[in-house]
């Protein structure tokens, strides 16, 4: 547990996100944003773990997050994404979608764009549950079962898919520039192609028989057909969207809802998940079977519906480690990343060697030395 | 009627004159609502006041800094509960001590932050007020330390008691370090006006090394008095401090200490320090001269600091049982005879007397929330220091206080999650409290609802799960989200509500001719069996799918079984029979002779009923255009057509043989 910094912030944290660093530089991220929920006054906050703004040279305080600025947010922050270096998009429980601008010079935040009631019922507001950005495009989903497509700097709505889902949509991710994937509260994954007209998904995947709500989804950073999902039962599922209706592998992970799952953006052999049960897991596929790692537990693979099939083109080295989820050879290791802790870990983000997560215990944990 | 311990406090309601108007009130879980009643003392009716006032008992809970304290102490609390009962008490003690240390460090962090906030001059008055407010409770939070020390650590070695007390006093008077830094940083420290204050404060706290370091500055300035400074330095250095870690016995220490004391006495009688008032005072302090100590009241600031200093220099081997005697006399000596001791003073005094119940009682009265007494009582209870003290209401004292604290947390819009664990560890009434409170958490989003449901499911509170799901289902229904509503009622296993929603689906189908929310209905799976109507909805939709896929014979079989197995509601039979028409009219024979007979039978049963509903949906649903304008024909004729078509089907069946 070395290198973990905890900071109590007097707000339940619903989302944490690193500010992206330019891909050319090798530097580690030092700024992150958090959103709060279930408070009388919710807010989004920008934190720094770097040197700027911190005068103390004490070793003790190194990496202790310092608050840079804060801005009031109407409603719970249900999702939060960086659009670019200085713009942040939030999804609110009031159904609003807001773009905040972070002014680096003055360390202030301001609202630069607001779509009020982006998600709504005939009379009431509907919570907007998820947002994903592919600058300048922004896609949001909500409990009203709508998918909305916005473009930053444009006031109107680019596209609305009404009745995209009969129940609440919980999360969304981009597969390609025109394709998105949503997960809903009855355990389905739906693929949508914005090039096609109409309100029908191009594909629906689900675990037959089970109707376990899914809460999070993330796409493999290099191989766009591989996605990871997590749901109410805490299981981690890896899917290949090209291949039929079943997940490639299903792994027992957490004992309660899995709230977020993330592939490591530059080292996708690593995956991170967090849960209502208060745990944060680091998953690692090790290609090297000769040196079994000593720490961590072997994970129980429940089903392997089909062994990996080499992708078309047949380059063996491209076979993804997640698709060959072979437990017998000890390919998968998991490590708990937080000290035992009881309250839900709602969100995590990982970039470079840095990981940040936020909990219902009103604490933010930062780990700057994730073994990647 | 029982006597009250203290007079109740009066809370004035702004803009309300109690002489002329009457107040009504309603208890809430943590606060009360106060309103003006229409009833008037002198008759007549006046316009009522439009305001409802919310009176809160506990403001601390809203302070952002104290929220950290609540969160961190929650963590420690749960850790304490997990210490296993069956461990031998020998192994448990160090764990308890470390728990109490954890509490202390959390308190210390919180205190430091409060002091920081209070120290910023540009603070808004509101914040200043809050920190003032929390000061009172802060006082006791500081003293958590001393209670822990006295009750939990409670070392049988008498000598170490004074050390613990010194630790506590140092925490209280931490400002001396600040002052010392300021003095030492100035151009000529020895001439700084606070110089002697710093030296003497260090001596009073028994921090001899620090005192000597500061003294060196003065010695360097007065070469003439070097001998004198050297002598005092020597005395300070040689002062024996009991160290429980070493093998030294108490008697050995006592001998050493007496020896040193004689040496100091000797110096005083020699008048060695007569030329320097400050040095002489220090020397007098070293022999525990009470008059001199009292001259430095300002530096001691509190009677308990006076007590500890007095013990340090006069009775370093005091036993815990003797403590209260010195405490009482110290308090009387320190406070003016006229001034009445404050309630907080008497709490401390009770603590020194090891009267745990008195401490808890006094704290409950003096403090505005239950954080302090709750956690203290819990800790003491785990250490088996609290005799089981059954109250004539509720359970025991620990549980009563924890319940009060947790209920307070539950009224907070955000801290309610913490309260759950406290309720869990109240064996007698915790669950009932939780059951009552959890249903009342406002649910704005599904995510919050899921969190609440998870809390209930982990505790097998099925009734509450059902009720929360039902709330969510109702909400979805109100927003016209049938799919969502159905999902929630399936989760709640609420058959009645599922039936209601299925009805709505069927009505919508009849009105529009298409099904909505196909992604849900097509994937019901075993959940379909929850209610008959839901089963019918799922099966009927399956029939449509089969028909769409042109699997006519399967479709026909399913359709018939819906009626013969009485799954379909009677009101829907006419629609089903109409759905059979296009199947009957197909070129190939789909219904067998037996099936056609059954179809006839169904038709007969329908016509024999008194009120036969009309099919009220458009006929083109299955891509079937009836040869007759069905909507225009009267109903019996409609049935006749059915009859005719079925008969012709039967005929063709028989003809093929």
mmCIF file of N, CA and C in Angstrom, chain A residues 120-214:
data_model
loop_
_atom_site.group_PDB
_atom_site.id
_atom_site.type_symbol
_atom_site.label_atom_id
_atom_site.label_comp_id
_atom_site.label_asym_id
_atom_site.label_seq_id
_atom_site.Cartn_x
_atom_site.Cartn_y
_atom_site.Cartn_z
ATOM 1 N N UNK A 120 -34.781 14.254 -19.886
ATOM 2 C CA UNK A 120 -35.992 14.636 -19.158
ATOM 3 C C UNK A 120 -37.115 13.662 -19.450
ATOM 4 N N UNK A 121 -38.089 13.655 -18.541
ATOM 5 C CA UNK A 121 -39.348 12.958 -18.749
ATOM 6 C C UNK A 121 -40.344 14.013 -19.209
ATOM 7 N N UNK A 122 -41.556 13.584 -19.551
ATOM 8 C CA UNK A 122 -42.531 14.597 -19.988
ATOM 9 C C UNK A 122 -42.648 15.764 -19.004
ATOM 10 N N UNK A 123 -42.709 15.471 -17.729
ATOM 11 C CA UNK A 123 -42.866 16.562 -16.753
ATOM 12 C C UNK A 123 -41.612 16.808 -15.923
ATOM 13 N N UNK A 124 -40.929 15.744 -15.554
ATOM 14 C CA UNK A 124 -39.804 15.887 -14.621
ATOM 15 C C UNK A 124 -38.465 15.878 -15.339
ATOM 16 N N UNK A 125 -37.437 16.170 -14.561
ATOM 17 C CA UNK A 125 -36.081 15.990 -15.063
ATOM 18 C C UNK A 125 -35.694 14.532 -14.918
ATOM 19 N N UNK A 126 -34.853 14.076 -15.827
ATOM 20 C CA UNK A 126 -34.326 12.720 -15.704
ATOM 21 C C UNK A 126 -32.828 12.813 -15.534
ATOM 22 N N UNK A 127 -32.278 12.055 -14.584
ATOM 23 C CA UNK A 127 -30.824 12.123 -14.394
ATOM 24 C C UNK A 127 -30.060 11.716 -15.646
ATOM 25 N N UNK A 128 -29.015 12.471 -15.921
ATOM 26 C CA UNK A 128 -28.110 12.109 -17.005
ATOM 27 C C UNK A 128 -27.015 11.248 -16.372
ATOM 28 N N UNK A 129 -26.896 10.018 -16.802
ATOM 29 C CA UNK A 129 -26.043 9.078 -16.067
ATOM 30 C C UNK A 129 -24.636 8.938 -16.621
ATOM 31 N N UNK A 130 -24.460 9.266 -17.898
ATOM 32 C CA UNK A 130 -23.134 9.041 -18.451
ATOM 33 C C UNK A 130 -22.822 10.010 -19.566
ATOM 34 N N UNK A 131 -21.547 10.293 -19.727
ATOM 35 C CA UNK A 131 -21.117 11.177 -20.803
ATOM 36 C C UNK A 131 -19.799 10.639 -21.337
ATOM 37 N N UNK A 132 -19.599 10.756 -22.646
ATOM 38 C CA UNK A 132 -18.334 10.360 -23.231
ATOM 39 C C UNK A 132 -17.980 11.390 -24.297
ATOM 40 N N UNK A 133 -16.698 11.707 -24.394
ATOM 41 C CA UNK A 133 -16.282 12.768 -25.302
ATOM 42 C C UNK A 133 -15.333 12.225 -26.352
ATOM 43 N N UNK A 134 -15.484 12.764 -27.536
ATOM 44 C CA UNK A 134 -14.511 12.537 -28.588
ATOM 45 C C UNK A 134 -14.440 13.877 -29.281
ATOM 46 N N UNK A 135 -13.666 14.763 -28.673
ATOM 47 C CA UNK A 135 -13.729 16.181 -29.004
ATOM 48 C C UNK A 135 -13.811 16.392 -30.507
ATOM 49 N N UNK A 136 -14.729 17.243 -31.002
ATOM 50 C CA UNK A 136 -15.664 18.056 -30.224
ATOM 51 C C UNK A 136 -16.999 17.383 -29.941
ATOM 52 N N UNK A 137 -17.131 16.112 -30.232
ATOM 53 C CA UNK A 137 -18.439 15.483 -30.033
ATOM 54 C C UNK A 137 -18.612 14.980 -28.601
ATOM 55 N N UNK A 138 -19.847 15.139 -28.096
ATOM 56 C CA UNK A 138 -20.163 14.700 -26.741
ATOM 57 C C UNK A 138 -21.419 13.842 -26.816
ATOM 58 N N UNK A 139 -21.361 12.665 -26.270
ATOM 59 C CA UNK A 139 -22.538 11.810 -26.236
ATOM 60 C C UNK A 139 -22.952 11.634 -24.780
ATOM 61 N N UNK A 140 -24.253 11.813 -24.516
ATOM 62 C CA UNK A 140 -24.734 11.597 -23.157
ATOM 63 C C UNK A 140 -25.866 10.580 -23.170
ATOM 64 N N UNK A 141 -26.007 9.871 -22.048
ATOM 65 C CA UNK A 141 -27.110 8.929 -21.883
ATOM 66 C C UNK A 141 -27.774 9.209 -20.546
ATOM 67 N N UNK A 142 -29.028 8.734 -20.403
ATOM 68 C CA UNK A 142 -29.732 9.057 -19.167
ATOM 69 C C UNK A 142 -30.708 7.985 -18.746
ATOM 70 N N UNK A 143 -31.294 8.230 -17.583
ATOM 71 C CA UNK A 143 -32.293 7.292 -17.076
ATOM 72 C C UNK A 143 -33.555 7.319 -17.928
ATOM 73 N N UNK A 144 -33.712 8.366 -18.741
ATOM 74 C CA UNK A 144 -34.882 8.436 -19.597
ATOM 75 C C UNK A 144 -34.729 7.566 -20.852
ATOM 76 N N UNK A 145 -33.608 6.855 -20.956
ATOM 77 C CA UNK A 145 -33.422 5.958 -22.085
ATOM 78 C C UNK A 145 -33.080 6.671 -23.383
ATOM 79 N N UNK A 146 -32.683 7.935 -23.299
ATOM 80 C CA UNK A 146 -32.310 8.670 -24.507
ATOM 81 C C UNK A 146 -30.802 8.658 -24.697
ATOM 82 N N UNK A 147 -30.377 8.784 -25.946
ATOM 83 C CA UNK A 147 -28.972 9.047 -26.250
ATOM 84 C C UNK A 147 -28.934 10.392 -26.966
ATOM 85 N N UNK A 148 -28.115 11.296 -26.491
ATOM 86 C CA UNK A 148 -28.022 12.629 -27.093
ATOM 87 C C UNK A 148 -26.611 12.831 -27.629
ATOM 88 N N UNK A 149 -26.564 13.479 -28.775
ATOM 89 C CA UNK A 149 -25.260 13.801 -29.353
ATOM 90 C C UNK A 149 -25.143 15.309 -29.445
ATOM 91 N N UNK A 150 -24.109 15.863 -28.808
ATOM 92 C CA UNK A 150 -23.868 17.307 -28.838
ATOM 93 C C UNK A 150 -22.526 17.556 -29.492
ATOM 94 N N UNK A 151 -22.331 18.807 -29.836
ATOM 95 C CA UNK A 151 -21.013 19.219 -30.273
ATOM 96 C C UNK A 151 -20.639 20.454 -29.471
ATOM 97 N N UNK A 152 -19.462 20.413 -28.878
ATOM 98 C CA UNK A 152 -19.020 21.571 -28.111
ATOM 99 C C UNK A 152 -19.019 22.771 -29.045
ATOM 100 N N UNK A 153 -19.351 23.932 -28.552
ATOM 101 C CA UNK A 153 -19.430 25.187 -29.301
ATOM 102 C C UNK A 153 -20.680 25.281 -30.177
ATOM 103 N N UNK A 154 -21.535 24.273 -30.143
ATOM 104 C CA UNK A 154 -22.809 24.405 -30.853
ATOM 105 C C UNK A 154 -23.939 24.297 -29.847
ATOM 106 N N UNK A 155 -24.904 25.208 -30.003
ATOM 107 C CA UNK A 155 -25.918 25.261 -28.975
ATOM 108 C C UNK A 155 -26.906 24.103 -29.051
ATOM 109 N N UNK A 156 -27.292 23.769 -30.263
ATOM 110 C CA UNK A 156 -28.363 22.792 -30.432
ATOM 111 C C UNK A 156 -27.913 21.375 -30.153
ATOM 112 N N UNK A 157 -28.886 20.471 -30.355
ATOM 113 C CA UNK A 157 -28.598 19.053 -30.194
ATOM 114 C C UNK A 157 -28.364 18.485 -31.582
ATOM 115 N N UNK A 158 -27.290 17.752 -31.766
ATOM 116 C CA UNK A 158 -26.986 17.222 -33.081
ATOM 117 C C UNK A 158 -27.901 16.051 -33.433
ATOM 118 N N UNK A 159 -28.119 15.219 -32.455
ATOM 119 C CA UNK A 159 -28.903 14.020 -32.734
ATOM 120 C C UNK A 159 -29.488 13.506 -31.435
ATOM 121 N N UNK A 160 -30.739 13.053 -31.480
ATOM 122 C CA UNK A 160 -31.360 12.434 -30.319
ATOM 123 C C UNK A 160 -31.866 11.067 -30.729
ATOM 124 N N UNK A 161 -31.548 10.072 -29.958
ATOM 125 C CA UNK A 161 -32.166 8.767 -30.186
ATOM 126 C C UNK A 161 -33.175 8.570 -29.060
ATOM 127 N N UNK A 162 -34.452 8.746 -29.406
ATOM 128 C CA UNK A 162 -35.510 8.591 -28.403
ATOM 129 C C UNK A 162 -35.733 7.113 -28.153
ATOM 130 N N UNK A 163 -36.132 6.780 -26.974
ATOM 131 C CA UNK A 163 -36.454 5.398 -26.632
ATOM 132 C C UNK A 163 -35.336 4.442 -27.045
ATOM 133 N N UNK A 164 -34.121 4.876 -26.854
ATOM 134 C CA UNK A 164 -32.996 4.001 -27.163
ATOM 135 C C UNK A 164 -33.016 2.802 -26.228
ATOM 136 N N UNK A 165 -33.613 2.994 -25.077
ATOM 137 C CA UNK A 165 -33.658 1.907 -24.114
ATOM 138 C C UNK A 165 -34.940 1.980 -23.318
ATOM 139 N N UNK A 166 -35.487 0.812 -22.994
ATOM 140 C CA UNK A 166 -36.730 0.824 -22.224
ATOM 141 C C UNK A 166 -36.442 1.088 -20.759
ATOM 142 N N UNK A 167 -35.214 0.808 -20.315
ATOM 143 C CA UNK A 167 -34.873 1.110 -18.924
ATOM 144 C C UNK A 167 -33.720 2.121 -18.914
ATOM 145 N N UNK A 168 -33.141 2.294 -17.746
ATOM 146 C CA UNK A 168 -32.115 3.328 -17.634
ATOM 147 C C UNK A 168 -30.824 2.882 -18.313
ATOM 148 N N UNK A 169 -30.193 3.802 -19.038
ATOM 149 C CA UNK A 169 -28.859 3.537 -19.572
ATOM 150 C C UNK A 169 -27.864 3.994 -18.513
ATOM 151 N N UNK A 170 -26.882 3.167 -18.204
ATOM 152 C CA UNK A 170 -25.975 3.494 -17.105
ATOM 153 C C UNK A 170 -24.631 4.040 -17.556
ATOM 154 N N UNK A 171 -24.156 3.636 -18.725
ATOM 155 C CA UNK A 171 -22.837 4.109 -19.139
ATOM 156 C C UNK A 171 -22.718 4.022 -20.655
ATOM 157 N N UNK A 172 -21.745 4.733 -21.175
ATOM 158 C CA UNK A 172 -21.572 4.796 -22.623
ATOM 159 C C UNK A 172 -20.083 4.917 -22.921
ATOM 160 N N UNK A 173 -19.678 4.360 -24.060
ATOM 161 C CA UNK A 173 -18.300 4.546 -24.496
ATOM 162 C C UNK A 173 -18.258 4.558 -26.019
ATOM 163 N N UNK A 174 -17.226 5.201 -26.574
ATOM 164 C CA UNK A 174 -17.049 5.198 -28.024
ATOM 165 C C UNK A 174 -16.353 3.916 -28.447
ATOM 166 N N UNK A 175 -16.831 3.302 -29.520
ATOM 167 C CA UNK A 175 -16.085 2.184 -30.098
ATOM 168 C C UNK A 175 -15.205 2.691 -31.234
ATOM 169 N N UNK A 176 -15.866 3.419 -32.143
ATOM 170 C CA UNK A 176 -15.132 4.116 -33.203
ATOM 171 C C UNK A 176 -15.690 5.533 -33.226
ATOM 172 N N UNK A 177 -15.266 6.323 -34.194
ATOM 173 C CA UNK A 177 -15.729 7.712 -34.180
ATOM 174 C C UNK A 177 -17.233 7.824 -34.370
ATOM 175 N N UNK A 178 -17.832 6.868 -35.059
ATOM 176 C CA UNK A 178 -19.281 6.988 -35.274
ATOM 177 C C UNK A 178 -20.056 5.938 -34.511
ATOM 178 N N UNK A 179 -19.367 5.097 -33.804
ATOM 179 C CA UNK A 179 -20.066 4.002 -33.122
ATOM 180 C C UNK A 179 -19.914 4.129 -31.616
ATOM 181 N N UNK A 180 -21.035 3.954 -30.909
ATOM 182 C CA UNK A 180 -20.947 3.958 -29.451
ATOM 183 C C UNK A 180 -21.557 2.682 -28.900
ATOM 184 N N UNK A 181 -21.246 2.417 -27.649
ATOM 185 C CA UNK A 181 -21.760 1.243 -26.971
ATOM 186 C C UNK A 181 -22.364 1.700 -25.651
ATOM 187 N N UNK A 182 -23.598 1.263 -25.374
ATOM 188 C CA UNK A 182 -24.226 1.629 -24.095
ATOM 189 C C UNK A 182 -24.523 0.362 -23.297
ATOM 190 N N UNK A 183 -24.542 0.498 -21.982
ATOM 191 C CA UNK A 183 -24.983 -0.615 -21.132
ATOM 192 C C UNK A 183 -26.170 -0.140 -20.307
ATOM 193 N N UNK A 184 -27.102 -1.061 -20.025
ATOM 194 C CA UNK A 184 -28.331 -0.631 -19.361
ATOM 195 C C UNK A 184 -28.623 -1.448 -18.111
ATOM 196 N N UNK A 185 -29.766 -1.140 -17.499
ATOM 197 C CA UNK A 185 -30.062 -1.742 -16.209
ATOM 198 C C UNK A 185 -30.701 -3.116 -16.339
ATOM 199 N N UNK A 186 -30.836 -3.649 -17.556
ATOM 200 C CA UNK A 186 -31.278 -5.043 -17.642
ATOM 201 C C UNK A 186 -30.197 -5.906 -18.288
ATOM 202 N N UNK A 187 -28.959 -5.458 -18.151
ATOM 203 C CA UNK A 187 -27.836 -6.318 -18.521
ATOM 204 C C UNK A 187 -27.532 -6.418 -20.006
ATOM 205 N N UNK A 188 -27.938 -5.431 -20.767
ATOM 206 C CA UNK A 188 -27.664 -5.498 -22.199
ATOM 207 C C UNK A 188 -26.588 -4.515 -22.629
ATOM 208 N N UNK A 189 -25.841 -4.900 -23.649
ATOM 209 C CA UNK A 189 -24.930 -3.991 -24.328
ATOM 210 C C UNK A 189 -25.552 -3.680 -25.682
ATOM 211 N N UNK A 190 -25.627 -2.406 -26.014
ATOM 212 C CA UNK A 190 -26.206 -2.057 -27.311
ATOM 213 C C UNK A 190 -25.209 -1.242 -28.111
ATOM 214 N N UNK A 191 -25.058 -1.613 -29.363
ATOM 215 C CA UNK A 191 -24.175 -0.876 -30.264
ATOM 216 C C UNK A 191 -25.006 0.067 -31.119
ATOM 217 N N UNK A 192 -24.542 1.275 -31.246
ATOM 218 C CA UNK A 192 -25.265 2.264 -32.046
ATOM 219 C C UNK A 192 -24.306 2.856 -33.066
ATOM 220 N N UNK A 193 -24.825 3.017 -34.276
ATOM 221 C CA UNK A 193 -24.022 3.608 -35.327
ATOM 222 C C UNK A 193 -24.685 4.912 -35.743
ATOM 223 N N UNK A 194 -23.984 6.017 -35.546
ATOM 224 C CA UNK A 194 -24.603 7.313 -35.843
ATOM 225 C C UNK A 194 -24.791 7.542 -37.338
ATOM 226 N N UNK A 195 -24.137 6.726 -38.170
ATOM 227 C CA UNK A 195 -24.339 6.910 -39.612
ATOM 228 C C UNK A 195 -25.697 6.395 -40.031
ATOM 229 N N UNK A 196 -26.258 5.495 -39.220
ATOM 230 C CA UNK A 196 -27.548 4.931 -39.606
ATOM 231 C C UNK A 196 -28.694 5.743 -39.026
ATOM 232 N N UNK A 197 -29.706 5.975 -39.828
ATOM 233 C CA UNK A 197 -30.884 6.690 -39.304
ATOM 234 C C UNK A 197 -31.699 5.741 -38.434
ATOM 235 N N UNK A 198 -32.694 6.280 -37.788
ATOM 236 C CA UNK A 198 -33.582 5.428 -37.011
ATOM 237 C C UNK A 198 -33.114 5.266 -35.589
ATOM 238 N N UNK A 199 -34.006 4.663 -34.802
ATOM 239 C CA UNK A 199 -33.751 4.563 -33.365
ATOM 240 C C UNK A 199 -33.438 3.145 -32.930
ATOM 241 N N UNK A 200 -32.927 2.336 -33.865
ATOM 242 C CA UNK A 200 -32.649 0.954 -33.507
ATOM 243 C C UNK A 200 -31.150 0.732 -33.366
ATOM 244 N N UNK A 201 -30.757 -0.021 -32.353
ATOM 245 C CA UNK A 201 -29.328 -0.331 -32.222
ATOM 246 C C UNK A 201 -28.879 -1.282 -33.317
ATOM 247 N N UNK A 202 -27.606 -1.211 -33.685
ATOM 248 C CA UNK A 202 -27.142 -2.107 -34.733
ATOM 249 C C UNK A 202 -26.902 -3.506 -34.182
ATOM 250 N N UNK A 203 -26.767 -3.631 -32.852
ATOM 251 C CA UNK A 203 -26.531 -4.942 -32.262
ATOM 252 C C UNK A 203 -26.874 -4.892 -30.783
ATOM 253 N N UNK A 204 -27.412 -5.990 -30.276
ATOM 254 C CA UNK A 204 -27.645 -6.087 -28.826
ATOM 255 C C UNK A 204 -26.940 -7.327 -28.308
ATOM 256 N N UNK A 205 -26.125 -7.155 -27.291
ATOM 257 C CA UNK A 205 -25.478 -8.298 -26.659
ATOM 258 C C UNK A 205 -25.999 -8.391 -25.235
ATOM 259 N N UNK A 206 -26.162 -9.616 -24.753
ATOM 260 C CA UNK A 206 -26.519 -9.743 -23.342
ATOM 261 C C UNK A 206 -26.197 -11.149 -22.878
ATOM 262 N N UNK A 207 -26.100 -11.277 -21.578
ATOM 263 C CA UNK A 207 -25.907 -12.592 -20.992
ATOM 264 C C UNK A 207 -27.281 -13.213 -20.900
ATOM 265 N N UNK A 208 -27.521 -14.255 -21.652
ATOM 266 C CA UNK A 208 -28.870 -14.808 -21.696
ATOM 267 C C UNK A 208 -29.309 -15.249 -20.311
ATOM 268 N N UNK A 209 -30.570 -15.035 -20.066
ATOM 269 C CA UNK A 209 -31.128 -15.497 -18.801
ATOM 270 C C UNK A 209 -30.908 -14.516 -17.679
ATOM 271 N N UNK A 210 -29.714 -14.014 -17.563
ATOM 272 C CA UNK A 210 -29.431 -13.052 -16.505
ATOM 273 C C UNK A 210 -29.967 -11.697 -16.907
ATOM 274 N N UNK A 211 -30.445 -10.999 -15.923
ATOM 275 C CA UNK A 211 -30.839 -9.626 -16.218
ATOM 276 C C UNK A 211 -30.112 -8.712 -15.248
ATOM 277 N N UNK A 212 -28.861 -9.017 -14.987
ATOM 278 C CA UNK A 212 -28.096 -8.272 -13.992
ATOM 279 C C UNK A 212 -27.721 -6.905 -14.542
ATOM 280 N N UNK A 213 -28.113 -5.833 -13.868
ATOM 281 C CA UNK A 213 -27.789 -4.491 -14.366
ATOM 282 C C UNK A 213 -26.295 -4.289 -14.564
ATOM 283 N N UNK A 214 -25.939 -3.635 -15.644
ATOM 284 C CA UNK A 214 -24.543 -3.287 -15.897
ATOM 285 C C UNK A 214 -24.340 -1.824 -15.544
#
